CSV table of C-alpha atoms in Angstrom, one decimal:
chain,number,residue,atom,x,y,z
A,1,UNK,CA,137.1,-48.8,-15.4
A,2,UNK,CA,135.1,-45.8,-16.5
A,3,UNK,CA,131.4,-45.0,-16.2
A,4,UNK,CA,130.5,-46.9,-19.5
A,5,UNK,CA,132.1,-50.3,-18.5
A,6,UNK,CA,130.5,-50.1,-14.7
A,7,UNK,CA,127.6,-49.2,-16.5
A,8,UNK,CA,127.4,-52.5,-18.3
A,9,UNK,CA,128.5,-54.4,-15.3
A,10,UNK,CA,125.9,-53.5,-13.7
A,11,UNK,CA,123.3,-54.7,-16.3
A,12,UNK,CA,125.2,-58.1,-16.6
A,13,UNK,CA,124.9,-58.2,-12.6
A,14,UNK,CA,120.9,-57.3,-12.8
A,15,UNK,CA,120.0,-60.3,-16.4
A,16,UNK,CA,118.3,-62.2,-13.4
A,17,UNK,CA,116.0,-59.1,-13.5
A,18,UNK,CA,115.9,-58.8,-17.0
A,19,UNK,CA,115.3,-62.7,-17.7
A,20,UNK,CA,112.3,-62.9,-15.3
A,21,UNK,CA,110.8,-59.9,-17.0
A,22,UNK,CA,111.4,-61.1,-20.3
A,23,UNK,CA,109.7,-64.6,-19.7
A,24,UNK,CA,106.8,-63.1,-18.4
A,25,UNK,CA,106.1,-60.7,-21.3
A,26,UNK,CA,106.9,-63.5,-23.4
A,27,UNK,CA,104.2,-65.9,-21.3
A,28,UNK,CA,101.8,-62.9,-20.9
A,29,UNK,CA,102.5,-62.0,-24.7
A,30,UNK,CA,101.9,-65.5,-25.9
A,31,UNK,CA,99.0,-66.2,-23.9
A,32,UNK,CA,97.2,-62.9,-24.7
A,33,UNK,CA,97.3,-63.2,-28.6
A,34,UNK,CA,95.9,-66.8,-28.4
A,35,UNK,CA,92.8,-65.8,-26.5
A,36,UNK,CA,92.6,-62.5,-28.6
A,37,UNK,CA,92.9,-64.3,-31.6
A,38,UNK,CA,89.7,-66.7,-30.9
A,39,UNK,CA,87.8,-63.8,-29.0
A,40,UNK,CA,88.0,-62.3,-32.2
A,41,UNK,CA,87.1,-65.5,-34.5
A,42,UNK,CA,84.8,-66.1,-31.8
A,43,UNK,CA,82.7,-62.5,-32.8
A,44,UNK,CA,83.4,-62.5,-36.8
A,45,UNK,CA,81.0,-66.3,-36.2
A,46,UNK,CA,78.8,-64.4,-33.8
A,47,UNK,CA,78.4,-61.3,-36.6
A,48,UNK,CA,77.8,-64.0,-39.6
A,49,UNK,CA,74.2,-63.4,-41.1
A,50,UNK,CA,71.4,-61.1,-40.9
A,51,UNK,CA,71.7,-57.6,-39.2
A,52,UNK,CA,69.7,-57.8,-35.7
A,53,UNK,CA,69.6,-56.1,-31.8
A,54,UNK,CA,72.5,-58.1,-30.7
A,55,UNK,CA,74.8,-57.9,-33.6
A,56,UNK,CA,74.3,-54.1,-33.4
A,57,UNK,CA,75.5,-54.3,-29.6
A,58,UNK,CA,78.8,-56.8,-30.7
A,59,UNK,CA,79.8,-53.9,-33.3
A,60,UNK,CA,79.3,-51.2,-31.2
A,61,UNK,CA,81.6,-53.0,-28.3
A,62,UNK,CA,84.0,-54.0,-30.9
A,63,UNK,CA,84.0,-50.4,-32.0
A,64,UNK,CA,84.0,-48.8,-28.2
A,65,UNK,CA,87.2,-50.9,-27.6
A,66,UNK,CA,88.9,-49.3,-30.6
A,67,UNK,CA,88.5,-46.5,-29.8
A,68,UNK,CA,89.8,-46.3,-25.8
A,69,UNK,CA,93.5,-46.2,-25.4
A,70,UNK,CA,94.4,-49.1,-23.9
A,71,UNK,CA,96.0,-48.2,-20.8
A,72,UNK,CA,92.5,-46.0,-19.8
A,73,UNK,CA,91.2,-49.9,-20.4
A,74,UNK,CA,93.7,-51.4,-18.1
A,75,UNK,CA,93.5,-48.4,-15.6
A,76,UNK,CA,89.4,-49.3,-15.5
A,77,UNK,CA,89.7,-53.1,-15.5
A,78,UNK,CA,92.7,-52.9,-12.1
A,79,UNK,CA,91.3,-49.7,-10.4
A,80,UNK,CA,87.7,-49.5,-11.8
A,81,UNK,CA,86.2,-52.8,-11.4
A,82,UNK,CA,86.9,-53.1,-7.3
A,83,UNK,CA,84.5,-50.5,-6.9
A,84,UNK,CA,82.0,-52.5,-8.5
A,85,UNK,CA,83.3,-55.3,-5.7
A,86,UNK,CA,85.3,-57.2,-8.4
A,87,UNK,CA,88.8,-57.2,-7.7
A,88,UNK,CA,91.7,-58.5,-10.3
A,89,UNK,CA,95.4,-59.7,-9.4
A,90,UNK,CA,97.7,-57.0,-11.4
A,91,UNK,CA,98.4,-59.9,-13.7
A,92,UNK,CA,94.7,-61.6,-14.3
A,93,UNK,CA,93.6,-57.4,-15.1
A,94,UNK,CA,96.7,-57.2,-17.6
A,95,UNK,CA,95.6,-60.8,-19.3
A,96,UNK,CA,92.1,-59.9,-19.6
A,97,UNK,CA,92.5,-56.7,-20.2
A,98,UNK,CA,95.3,-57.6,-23.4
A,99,UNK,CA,92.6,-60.8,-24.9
A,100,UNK,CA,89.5,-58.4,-24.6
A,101,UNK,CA,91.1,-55.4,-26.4
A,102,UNK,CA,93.3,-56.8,-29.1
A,103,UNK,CA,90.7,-59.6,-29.7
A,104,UNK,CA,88.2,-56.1,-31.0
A,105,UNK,CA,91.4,-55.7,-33.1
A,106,UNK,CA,91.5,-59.3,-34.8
A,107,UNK,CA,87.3,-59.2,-35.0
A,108,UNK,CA,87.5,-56.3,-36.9
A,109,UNK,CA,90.6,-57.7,-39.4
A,110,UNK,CA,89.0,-60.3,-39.7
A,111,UNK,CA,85.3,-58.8,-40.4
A,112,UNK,CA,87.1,-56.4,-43.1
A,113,UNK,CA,88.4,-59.4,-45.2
A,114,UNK,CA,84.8,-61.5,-44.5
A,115,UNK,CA,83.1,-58.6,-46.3
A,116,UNK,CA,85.3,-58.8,-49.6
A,117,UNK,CA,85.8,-62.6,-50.0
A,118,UNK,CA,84.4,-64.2,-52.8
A,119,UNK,CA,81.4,-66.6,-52.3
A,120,UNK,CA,82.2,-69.1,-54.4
A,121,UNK,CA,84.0,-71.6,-52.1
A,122,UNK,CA,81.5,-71.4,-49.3
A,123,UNK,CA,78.7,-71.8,-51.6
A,124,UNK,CA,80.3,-74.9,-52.7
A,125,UNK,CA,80.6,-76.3,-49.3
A,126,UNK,CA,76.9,-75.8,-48.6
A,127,UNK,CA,76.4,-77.6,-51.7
A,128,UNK,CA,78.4,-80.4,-50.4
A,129,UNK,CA,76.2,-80.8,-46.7
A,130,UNK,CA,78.8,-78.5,-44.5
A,131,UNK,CA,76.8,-76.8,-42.0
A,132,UNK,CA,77.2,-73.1,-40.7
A,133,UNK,CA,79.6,-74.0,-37.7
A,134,UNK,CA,81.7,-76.1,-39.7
A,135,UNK,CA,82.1,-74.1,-43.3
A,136,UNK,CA,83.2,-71.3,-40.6
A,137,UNK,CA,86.0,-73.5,-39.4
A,138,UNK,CA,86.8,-75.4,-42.4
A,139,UNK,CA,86.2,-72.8,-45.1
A,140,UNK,CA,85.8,-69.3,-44.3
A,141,UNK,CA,88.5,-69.0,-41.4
A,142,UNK,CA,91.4,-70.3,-42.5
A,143,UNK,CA,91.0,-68.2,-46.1
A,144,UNK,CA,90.4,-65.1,-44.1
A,145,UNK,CA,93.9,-66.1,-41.7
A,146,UNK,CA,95.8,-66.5,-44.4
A,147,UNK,CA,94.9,-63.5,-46.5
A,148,UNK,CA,95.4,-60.8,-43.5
A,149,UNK,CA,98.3,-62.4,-42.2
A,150,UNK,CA,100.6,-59.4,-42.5
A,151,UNK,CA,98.1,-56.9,-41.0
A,152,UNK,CA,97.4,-59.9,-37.9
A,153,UNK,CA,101.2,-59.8,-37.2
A,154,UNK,CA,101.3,-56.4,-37.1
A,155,UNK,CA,98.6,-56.7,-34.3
A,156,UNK,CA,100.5,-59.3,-32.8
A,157,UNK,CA,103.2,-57.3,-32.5
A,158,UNK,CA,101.4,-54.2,-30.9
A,159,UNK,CA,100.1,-56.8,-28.6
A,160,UNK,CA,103.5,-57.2,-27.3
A,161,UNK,CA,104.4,-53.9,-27.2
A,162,UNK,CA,101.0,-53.6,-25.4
A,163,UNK,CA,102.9,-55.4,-22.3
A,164,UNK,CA,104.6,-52.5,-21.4
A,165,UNK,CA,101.4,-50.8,-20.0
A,166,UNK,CA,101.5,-52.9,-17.7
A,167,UNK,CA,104.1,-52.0,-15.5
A,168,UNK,CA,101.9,-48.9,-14.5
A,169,UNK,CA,99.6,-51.5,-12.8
A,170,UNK,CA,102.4,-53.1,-11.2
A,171,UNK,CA,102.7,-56.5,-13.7
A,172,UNK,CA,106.7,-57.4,-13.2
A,173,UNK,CA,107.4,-57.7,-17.1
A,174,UNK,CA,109.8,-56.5,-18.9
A,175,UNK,CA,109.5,-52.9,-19.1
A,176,UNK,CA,108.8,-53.1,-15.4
A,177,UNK,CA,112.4,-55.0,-14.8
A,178,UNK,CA,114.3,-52.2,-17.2
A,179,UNK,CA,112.7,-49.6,-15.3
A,180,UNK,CA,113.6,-51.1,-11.4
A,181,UNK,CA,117.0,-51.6,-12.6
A,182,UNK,CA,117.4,-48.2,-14.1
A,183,UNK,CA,115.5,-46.2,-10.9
A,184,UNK,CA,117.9,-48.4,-8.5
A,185,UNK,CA,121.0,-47.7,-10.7
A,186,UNK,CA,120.1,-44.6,-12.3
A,187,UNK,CA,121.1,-46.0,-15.9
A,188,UNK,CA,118.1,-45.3,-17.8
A,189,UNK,CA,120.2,-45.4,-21.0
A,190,UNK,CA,121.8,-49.0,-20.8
A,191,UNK,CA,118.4,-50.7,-18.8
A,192,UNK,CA,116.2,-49.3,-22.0
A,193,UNK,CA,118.6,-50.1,-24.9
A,194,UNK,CA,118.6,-53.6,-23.6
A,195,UNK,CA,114.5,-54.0,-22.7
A,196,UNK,CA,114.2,-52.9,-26.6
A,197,UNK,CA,116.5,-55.4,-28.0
A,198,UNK,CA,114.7,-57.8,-26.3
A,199,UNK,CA,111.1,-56.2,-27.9
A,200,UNK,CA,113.0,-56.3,-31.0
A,201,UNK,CA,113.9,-59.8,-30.8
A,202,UNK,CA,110.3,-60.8,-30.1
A,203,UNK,CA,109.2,-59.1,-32.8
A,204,UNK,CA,111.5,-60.6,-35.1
A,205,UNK,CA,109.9,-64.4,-34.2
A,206,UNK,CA,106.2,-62.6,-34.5
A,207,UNK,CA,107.7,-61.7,-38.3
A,208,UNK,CA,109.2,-65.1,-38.9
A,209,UNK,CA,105.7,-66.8,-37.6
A,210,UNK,CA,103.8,-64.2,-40.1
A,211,UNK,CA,106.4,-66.3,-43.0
A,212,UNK,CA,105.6,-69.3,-42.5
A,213,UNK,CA,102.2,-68.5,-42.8
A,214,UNK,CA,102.9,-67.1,-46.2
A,215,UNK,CA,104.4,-70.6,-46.5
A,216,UNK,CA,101.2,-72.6,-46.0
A,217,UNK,CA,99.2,-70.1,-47.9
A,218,UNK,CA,101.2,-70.4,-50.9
A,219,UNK,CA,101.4,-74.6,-50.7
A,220,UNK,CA,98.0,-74.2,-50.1
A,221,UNK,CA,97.2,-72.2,-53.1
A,222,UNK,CA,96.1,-69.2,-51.4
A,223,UNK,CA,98.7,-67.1,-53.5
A,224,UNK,CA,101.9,-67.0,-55.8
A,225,UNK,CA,105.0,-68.0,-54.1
């Protein structure tokens, strides 16, 4: 058997590894793009009407977590915050630390496409009694979903490649299962082809959810087709 085969051997000898790492970036994934997602609905309402103090603050948070590379964000929520005496499990500091940032992310998509969309519709459901909460839900939200959907599964999709930071913190997900089988096997080449086959399959289910979307938006009129 030469060193190719063993190679492979070895990985199909180590999918116990590679399956526990892959459910929990798909569970830490999954879990992390919900929250983001209505964080980030959560502080387009919050920016809705006039310009004041505490909008000012909400933009300028939004736009600090933009601008700090995520793992300097994970490094200061694990390593940083025990100083202050508040100490996070590896996994609570990567869950938080995944909602908080990418939920900026989805705030600011979101705020973008609130600025450009047309009036008309929410007028109307003021006209008709809705009040502020519920035009938000019923009106303004599901049009501004529906018309950034590609750019939202893009973010989606750097949410999950986000996961991989977390290994450095000591979060047992996937790139952290690629890289204990590759350090104990020394097969860095077969351990990381198969960790991004796995991205890429993820991926590929973030794209098909982004579809159906475009589904719904066309049956709902949103566009052509």
């Amino acid at each position: 058997m030469n060193d190719g085969q063993t190679h492979w051997r070895i990985i199909w000898e180590a999918r116990g590894a590679f399956a526990a790492g892959f459910a929990n970036t798909v569970m830490l994934a999954a879990t992390a793009c919900a929250i983001a997602f209505i964080l980030g609905c959560a502080m387009l309402y919050l920016l809705e009407g006039r310009d004041n103090p505490w909008r000012r603050v909400l933009r300028s948070g939004i736009d600090g977590l933009r601008m700090m590379p995520f793992l300097i964000f994970v490094y200061l929520l694990y390593y940083g915050l025990p100083t202050l005496g508040v100490r996070l499990r590896a996994w609570d500091a990567g869950l938080v630390g995944l909602a908080i940032y990418h939920g900026a992310y989805f705030a600011e998509i979101l705020r973008g496409a609130r600025l450009v969309m047309p009036p008309g519709s929410l007028e109307a459901a003021y006209a008709h009694g809705y009040r502020r909460g519920k035009a938000f839900l019923r009106i303004v939200l599901p049009q501004l979903t529906l018309s950034t959907r590609g750019i939202l599964g893009n973010q989606l999709i750097l949410c999950l490649k986000d996961t991989s930071f977390l290994s450095i913190i000591t979060v047992p997900e996937l790139t952290a299962a690629a890289n204990a089988v590759q350090a104990r096997y020394f097969i860095p080449l077969e351990a990381f082809i198969v960790a991004v086959a796995l991205y890429w399959l993820l991926a590929i289910g973030i794209e098909a959810l982004v579809r159906a979307v475009r589904r719904l938006g066309a049956r709902r009129g949103f566009e052509n087709g």
